[in-house]
Amino acid sequence: MERGKGKKKGKEPEKEKIREKGKEEKEKKEVEKGKIKGKEKKGKETGKEEKNKCREEEKKERETEKEKEHLEGKEDKEKKDNNVLTKPPLEPLEKNKQILVLGLDGAGKTSVLHSLALNKVQHSVAPTQGFNAVCINTEDSQMEFLEIGGSEPFRSYWEMYLSRGLLLIFVVDSADHNRLPEAKKHLHQLIGTNPILPLVVFANKQDLETAYRITDIHEALALSEVGNDRKMFLFGTQVTENGSEIPSVMQDAKDLIAHLAADMQ
Ligand SMILES: Nc1nc2c(ncn2[C@@H]2O[C@H](COP(=O)(O)OP(=O)(O)OP(=O)(O)O)[C@@H](O)[C@H]2O)c(=O)[nH]1
Ligand SMILES: [Mg+2]
């Protein structure tokens, strides 16, 4: 009897345990349901996720890019050691068209791009080794920029990305007189492959004393040969002291780019 009682008593706590477990699971499910509902509600209520989407996508793209580069490094270590890229480090991953930022190495692409993104002067700290994706939100639009490094190994990718470009921003160092013919050659090759892509030229480094002014840059790049069917704009830009406001001409350029990009979509 004692044992029987003991057994009965022993079963009771087990039942309790099962009941407790069931209760816990029910509660867990309810909490999870709540979380999902909460998520839906949050999404509906704030819409902030939408604004951050571009940033997240960009982050994902960078991560994928890193992973890919890592894998390529494993596959082809010898080539990487010699710093020679034989295949694109990044296939176009997104369907969205991007604003391409091209130009010779050192022209100031990254500096201009980061300054436009922050509305504050932000000098680049290192040459772009491959790709640099930047997302810029304006009041009523979201723009995706893709800079491709200007050093020789990366120039072969320029044309490859042109077909998915919304517009082309071509940056030149206005003080680098010796390399303006080279910049001109590349620019004309690029626009020759796409007859309608709008073109925005930044005659950068206008702060330097020896910089060609925009009329000279217009001539040096033979912009009169670009053709009347294409929208073409030329801005004299400068990225001077870190942290200072961007010059109004750069703000104007940014507004125009947003306008052109919206027209092209
Ligand atoms: N004085 C002056 N220097 C600038 C200006 N814009 C950029 N620089 C400097 O020029 C150098 C090259 O700038 P980047 O922005 O890295 O040039 P990039 O075109 O992105 O070069 P890659 O990534 O190698 O293709 C950096 O030292 C910048 O600080 C400018 O308007 N004026
Ligand atoms: Mg760069």
Short mmCIF file of C-alpha atoms and ligand atoms in Angstrom, two decimals:
data_model
loop_
_atom_site.label_atom_id
_atom_site.label_comp_id
_atom_site.label_asym_id
_atom_site.label_seq_id
_atom_site.Cartn_x
_atom_site.Cartn_y
_atom_site.Cartn_z
CA MET A 1 0.00 0.00 0.00
CA GLU A 2 2.72 2.22 0.97
CA ARG A 3 4.43 1.46 -2.36
CA GLY A 4 1.18 2.00 -4.25
CA LYS A 5 0.76 5.31 -2.52
CA GLY A 6 4.35 6.00 -3.25
CA LYS A 7 3.76 5.19 -6.93
CA LYS A 8 0.68 7.33 -7.09
CA LYS A 9 2.55 10.13 -5.43
CA GLY A 10 5.44 9.56 -7.87
CA LYS A 11 3.08 9.81 -10.85
CA GLU A 12 1.52 13.00 -9.64
CA PRO A 13 4.69 15.06 -9.94
CA GLU A 14 5.25 13.53 -13.41
CA LYS A 15 1.80 14.58 -14.49
CA GLU A 16 2.56 17.96 -13.01
CA LYS A 17 5.76 18.05 -15.02
CA ILE A 18 3.92 17.12 -18.23
CA ARG A 19 1.26 19.69 -17.52
CA GLU A 20 3.96 22.26 -16.79
CA LYS A 21 5.78 21.32 -20.00
CA GLY A 22 2.58 21.62 -22.02
CA LYS A 23 1.89 24.94 -20.40
CA GLU A 24 5.40 26.13 -21.11
CA GLU A 25 5.14 25.07 -24.75
CA LYS A 26 1.80 26.80 -25.10
CA GLU A 27 3.26 29.92 -23.56
CA LYS A 28 6.32 29.67 -25.81
CA LYS A 29 4.09 29.38 -28.89
CA GLU A 30 2.09 32.36 -27.73
CA VAL A 31 5.22 34.39 -27.14
CA GLU A 32 6.48 33.45 -30.60
CA LYS A 33 3.14 34.34 -32.13
CA GLY A 34 3.34 37.64 -30.30
CA LYS A 35 6.82 38.22 -31.63
CA ILE A 36 5.74 37.60 -35.21
CA LYS A 37 2.71 39.80 -34.79
CA GLY A 38 4.95 42.38 -33.19
CA LYS A 39 7.29 42.19 -36.16
CA GLU A 40 4.46 42.61 -38.63
CA LYS A 41 3.08 45.50 -36.66
CA LYS A 42 6.48 47.13 -36.37
CA GLY A 43 7.00 46.79 -40.11
CA LYS A 44 3.60 48.24 -40.87
CA GLU A 45 3.85 51.00 -38.34
CA THR A 46 7.31 52.39 -38.90
CA GLY A 47 8.38 51.55 -42.44
CA LYS A 48 11.90 52.33 -41.21
CA GLU A 49 13.05 48.94 -42.41
CA GLU A 50 12.39 50.11 -45.98
CA LYS A 51 14.85 52.95 -45.55
CA ASN A 52 17.45 50.64 -44.12
CA LYS A 53 16.82 47.96 -46.75
CA CYS A 54 19.26 49.44 -49.19
CA ARG A 55 21.95 49.56 -46.50
CA GLU A 56 21.26 45.95 -45.49
CA GLU A 57 21.30 44.78 -49.10
CA GLU A 58 24.53 46.65 -49.60
CA LYS A 59 25.97 45.01 -46.47
CA LYS A 60 24.87 41.59 -47.74
CA GLU A 61 26.42 42.33 -51.12
CA ARG A 62 29.68 43.33 -49.44
CA GLU A 63 29.63 40.20 -47.33
CA THR A 64 28.97 38.04 -50.37
CA GLU A 65 31.72 39.89 -52.16
CA LYS A 66 34.10 39.20 -49.29
CA GLU A 67 33.09 35.54 -49.21
CA LYS A 68 33.55 35.28 -52.93
CA GLU A 69 36.92 36.92 -52.81
CA HIS A 70 37.87 34.60 -50.00
CA LEU A 71 36.84 31.57 -52.05
CA GLU A 72 38.63 32.86 -55.10
CA GLY A 73 41.66 33.40 -52.96
CA LYS A 74 41.53 29.72 -52.00
CA GLU A 75 40.97 28.57 -55.56
CA ASP A 76 43.56 30.74 -57.13
CA LYS A 77 46.01 31.71 -54.45
CA GLU A 78 48.91 32.03 -56.84
CA LYS A 79 47.19 34.63 -58.96
CA LYS A 80 46.02 36.55 -55.93
CA ASP A 81 49.54 36.58 -54.55
CA ASN A 82 50.63 38.31 -57.72
CA ASN A 83 47.72 40.72 -57.25
CA VAL A 84 46.30 39.82 -60.66
CA LEU A 85 42.56 39.51 -61.05
CA THR A 86 41.55 37.28 -63.91
CA LYS A 87 37.81 37.08 -63.32
CA PRO A 88 35.25 39.49 -61.92
CA PRO A 89 35.33 39.49 -58.12
CA LEU A 90 31.64 40.26 -58.11
CA GLU A 91 28.89 39.22 -60.48
CA PRO A 92 26.01 41.64 -60.66
CA LEU A 93 23.89 40.35 -57.78
CA GLU A 94 21.03 42.77 -57.69
CA LYS A 95 18.46 43.45 -60.31
CA ASN A 96 18.43 47.14 -59.41
CA LYS A 97 20.31 49.37 -61.74
CA GLN A 98 23.14 51.34 -60.25
CA ILE A 99 24.77 54.68 -60.79
CA LEU A 100 28.26 53.87 -61.97
CA VAL A 101 31.19 55.93 -60.73
CA LEU A 102 34.22 55.50 -62.94
CA GLY A 103 37.46 57.29 -63.73
CA LEU A 104 41.21 56.81 -63.44
CA ASP A 105 42.80 55.87 -60.12
CA GLY A 106 43.32 58.83 -57.83
CA ALA A 107 40.74 61.02 -59.58
CA GLY A 108 38.73 61.25 -56.36
CA LYS A 109 35.80 58.89 -56.98
CA THR A 110 35.63 57.52 -53.44
CA SER A 111 36.16 60.92 -51.88
CA VAL A 112 33.38 62.47 -53.97
CA LEU A 113 31.04 59.56 -53.35
CA HIS A 114 31.48 59.51 -49.58
CA SER A 115 31.14 63.28 -49.42
CA LEU A 116 27.88 63.12 -51.39
CA ALA A 117 26.61 60.41 -49.06
CA LEU A 118 27.43 62.32 -45.87
CA ASN A 119 26.90 65.87 -47.16
CA LYS A 120 30.25 66.49 -45.49
CA VAL A 121 33.72 66.36 -46.98
CA GLN A 122 35.18 62.91 -46.47
CA HIS A 123 38.52 62.08 -48.04
CA SER A 124 39.16 58.54 -49.10
CA VAL A 125 41.85 56.78 -47.10
CA ALA A 126 42.92 54.16 -49.63
CA PRO A 127 42.57 53.26 -53.31
CA THR A 128 39.56 51.12 -54.12
CA GLN A 129 40.69 47.55 -54.66
CA GLY A 130 37.71 46.34 -56.63
CA PHE A 131 34.25 47.67 -55.88
CA ASN A 132 32.76 50.22 -53.56
CA ALA A 133 28.97 50.22 -53.24
CA VAL A 134 27.32 53.20 -51.58
CA CYS A 135 23.66 53.79 -50.94
CA ILE A 136 22.42 57.37 -50.69
CA ASN A 137 18.97 58.25 -49.44
CA THR A 138 17.47 61.56 -50.40
CA GLU A 139 14.09 62.85 -49.21
CA ASP A 140 12.16 60.99 -51.84
CA SER A 141 14.52 58.52 -53.40
CA GLN A 142 17.12 55.92 -52.77
CA MET A 143 20.17 55.72 -55.00
CA GLU A 144 22.66 52.92 -55.35
CA PHE A 145 26.13 53.93 -56.48
CA LEU A 146 28.81 51.52 -57.59
CA GLU A 147 32.39 52.70 -57.84
CA ILE A 148 34.82 50.42 -59.60
CA GLY A 149 38.49 50.96 -58.86
CA GLY A 150 40.39 53.04 -61.40
CA SER A 151 43.68 51.12 -61.29
CA GLU A 152 44.48 49.13 -64.40
CA PRO A 153 43.46 45.66 -63.17
CA PHE A 154 39.94 46.91 -62.46
CA ARG A 155 39.34 48.91 -65.62
CA SER A 156 38.39 45.80 -67.57
CA TYR A 157 35.28 45.54 -65.38
CA TRP A 158 34.05 49.02 -66.24
CA GLU A 159 32.41 48.04 -69.53
CA MET A 160 30.97 44.88 -68.03
CA TYR A 161 28.92 46.89 -65.56
CA LEU A 162 27.88 49.56 -68.02
CA SER A 163 24.88 47.64 -69.32
CA ARG A 164 23.28 47.69 -65.90
CA GLY A 165 24.16 51.32 -65.20
CA LEU A 166 21.43 53.87 -64.69
CA LEU A 167 23.83 56.67 -65.42
CA LEU A 168 27.54 57.19 -65.57
CA ILE A 169 29.50 59.53 -63.35
CA PHE A 170 33.00 60.00 -64.70
CA VAL A 171 35.49 61.64 -62.35
CA VAL A 172 38.74 63.24 -63.51
CA ASP A 173 41.61 64.83 -61.61
CA SER A 174 41.61 68.28 -63.22
CA ALA A 175 45.21 68.87 -62.16
CA ASP A 176 46.57 65.63 -63.60
CA HIS A 177 47.14 67.12 -67.07
CA ASN A 178 49.32 64.26 -68.30
CA ARG A 179 46.66 61.66 -67.78
CA LEU A 180 43.72 63.59 -69.22
CA PRO A 181 44.22 61.99 -72.69
CA GLU A 182 44.06 58.55 -71.03
CA ALA A 183 40.90 59.55 -69.16
CA LYS A 184 39.42 60.86 -72.42
CA LYS A 185 40.21 57.58 -74.22
CA HIS A 186 38.45 55.51 -71.55
CA LEU A 187 35.47 57.83 -71.35
CA HIS A 188 34.89 57.69 -75.11
CA GLN A 189 35.27 53.92 -75.14
CA LEU A 190 32.63 53.66 -72.43
CA ILE A 191 30.06 55.95 -73.96
CA GLY A 192 30.70 54.38 -77.38
CA THR A 193 29.25 51.12 -76.08
CA ASN A 194 26.09 52.71 -74.71
CA PRO A 195 24.50 55.44 -76.79
CA ILE A 196 21.87 56.66 -74.33
CA LEU A 197 23.39 56.39 -70.86
CA PRO A 198 23.30 59.88 -69.28
CA LEU A 199 26.75 61.19 -68.41
CA VAL A 200 27.80 63.38 -65.48
CA VAL A 201 31.45 64.46 -65.51
CA PHE A 202 33.10 65.68 -62.32
CA ALA A 203 36.12 67.86 -63.04
CA ASN A 204 37.46 67.21 -59.56
CA LYS A 205 40.29 68.78 -57.50
CA GLN A 206 39.29 72.30 -58.51
CA ASP A 207 40.95 73.49 -55.29
CA LEU A 208 44.38 72.76 -56.71
CA GLU A 209 46.12 75.74 -58.27
CA THR A 210 47.14 73.89 -61.39
CA ALA A 211 43.69 72.44 -62.00
CA TYR A 212 42.17 72.97 -65.45
CA ARG A 213 38.90 74.87 -65.22
CA ILE A 214 35.77 73.30 -66.65
CA THR A 215 36.07 74.85 -70.13
CA ASP A 216 39.56 73.32 -70.45
CA ILE A 217 38.29 69.99 -69.15
CA HIS A 218 35.42 70.13 -71.66
CA GLU A 219 37.99 70.50 -74.39
CA ALA A 220 40.55 68.03 -73.02
CA LEU A 221 37.88 65.31 -72.77
CA ALA A 222 36.34 66.25 -76.15
CA LEU A 223 32.92 66.45 -74.57
CA SER A 224 31.54 68.24 -77.62
CA GLU A 225 31.85 64.87 -79.40
CA VAL A 226 29.57 63.14 -76.92
CA GLY A 227 26.55 63.76 -79.14
CA ASN A 228 23.22 65.52 -78.78
CA ASP A 229 21.16 62.42 -78.05
CA ARG A 230 22.76 61.91 -74.68
CA LYS A 231 22.16 63.95 -71.55
CA MET A 232 25.54 65.28 -70.47
CA PHE A 233 26.53 67.51 -67.54
CA LEU A 234 29.89 68.82 -66.35
CA PHE A 235 30.57 70.00 -62.80
CA GLY A 236 33.70 71.46 -61.30
CA THR A 237 34.06 69.77 -57.90
CA GLN A 238 36.44 69.73 -54.99
CA VAL A 239 36.80 67.72 -51.84
CA THR A 240 38.87 69.82 -49.52
CA GLU A 241 38.84 69.87 -45.72
CA ASN A 242 37.51 66.80 -43.94
CA GLY A 243 34.29 67.46 -42.05
CA SER A 244 33.41 70.71 -43.80
CA GLU A 245 30.15 71.19 -45.70
CA ILE A 246 30.24 70.03 -49.30
CA PRO A 247 30.34 72.92 -51.78
CA SER A 248 26.95 73.96 -53.16
CA VAL A 249 27.95 72.76 -56.62
CA MET A 250 28.21 69.23 -55.24
CA GLN A 251 24.79 69.53 -53.64
CA ASP A 252 23.45 70.68 -57.03
CA ALA A 253 25.13 67.72 -58.70
CA LYS A 254 23.56 65.35 -56.18
CA ASP A 255 20.08 66.79 -56.83
CA LEU A 256 20.59 66.48 -60.56
CA ILE A 257 21.78 62.87 -60.24
CA ALA A 258 18.68 62.00 -58.20
CA HIS A 259 16.55 63.59 -60.88
CA LEU A 260 18.26 61.79 -63.75
CA ALA A 261 18.16 58.47 -61.90
CA ALA A 262 14.42 58.86 -61.27
CA ASP A 263 13.87 59.63 -64.97
CA MET A 264 15.76 56.53 -66.01
CA GLN A 265 13.85 54.12 -63.78
N1 LIG B 1 43.21 68.35 -53.23
C1 LIG B 1 42.28 67.45 -53.47
N2 LIG B 1 42.52 66.15 -53.22
C2 LIG B 1 41.52 65.26 -53.47
C3 LIG B 1 40.26 65.66 -53.96
N3 LIG B 1 39.50 64.55 -54.12
C4 LIG B 1 40.25 63.52 -53.73
N4 LIG B 1 41.47 63.93 -53.34
C5 LIG B 1 42.59 63.08 -52.87
O1 LIG B 1 43.02 62.30 -53.97
C6 LIG B 1 43.43 61.01 -53.54
C7 LIG B 1 42.71 59.93 -54.30
O2 LIG B 1 41.33 60.01 -53.97
P1 LIG B 1 40.34 58.77 -54.07
O3 LIG B 1 38.99 59.26 -53.71
O4 LIG B 1 40.87 57.60 -53.35
O5 LIG B 1 40.45 58.45 -55.63
P2 LIG B 1 39.72 57.29 -56.44
O6 LIG B 1 39.31 57.87 -57.75
O7 LIG B 1 38.65 56.68 -55.63
O8 LIG B 1 40.91 56.27 -56.69
P3 LIG B 1 40.81 54.66 -56.89
O9 LIG B 1 39.93 54.12 -55.87
O10 LIG B 1 42.22 54.19 -56.78
O11 LIG B 1 40.29 54.43 -58.28
C8 LIG B 1 43.18 60.97 -52.03
O12 LIG B 1 44.38 61.26 -51.37
C9 LIG B 1 42.18 62.07 -51.80
O13 LIG B 1 42.30 62.63 -50.52
C10 LIG B 1 40.03 67.06 -54.23
O14 LIG B 1 38.99 67.50 -54.69
N5 LIG B 1 41.08 67.89 -53.95
MG MG B 2 38.28 54.79 -54.90
#
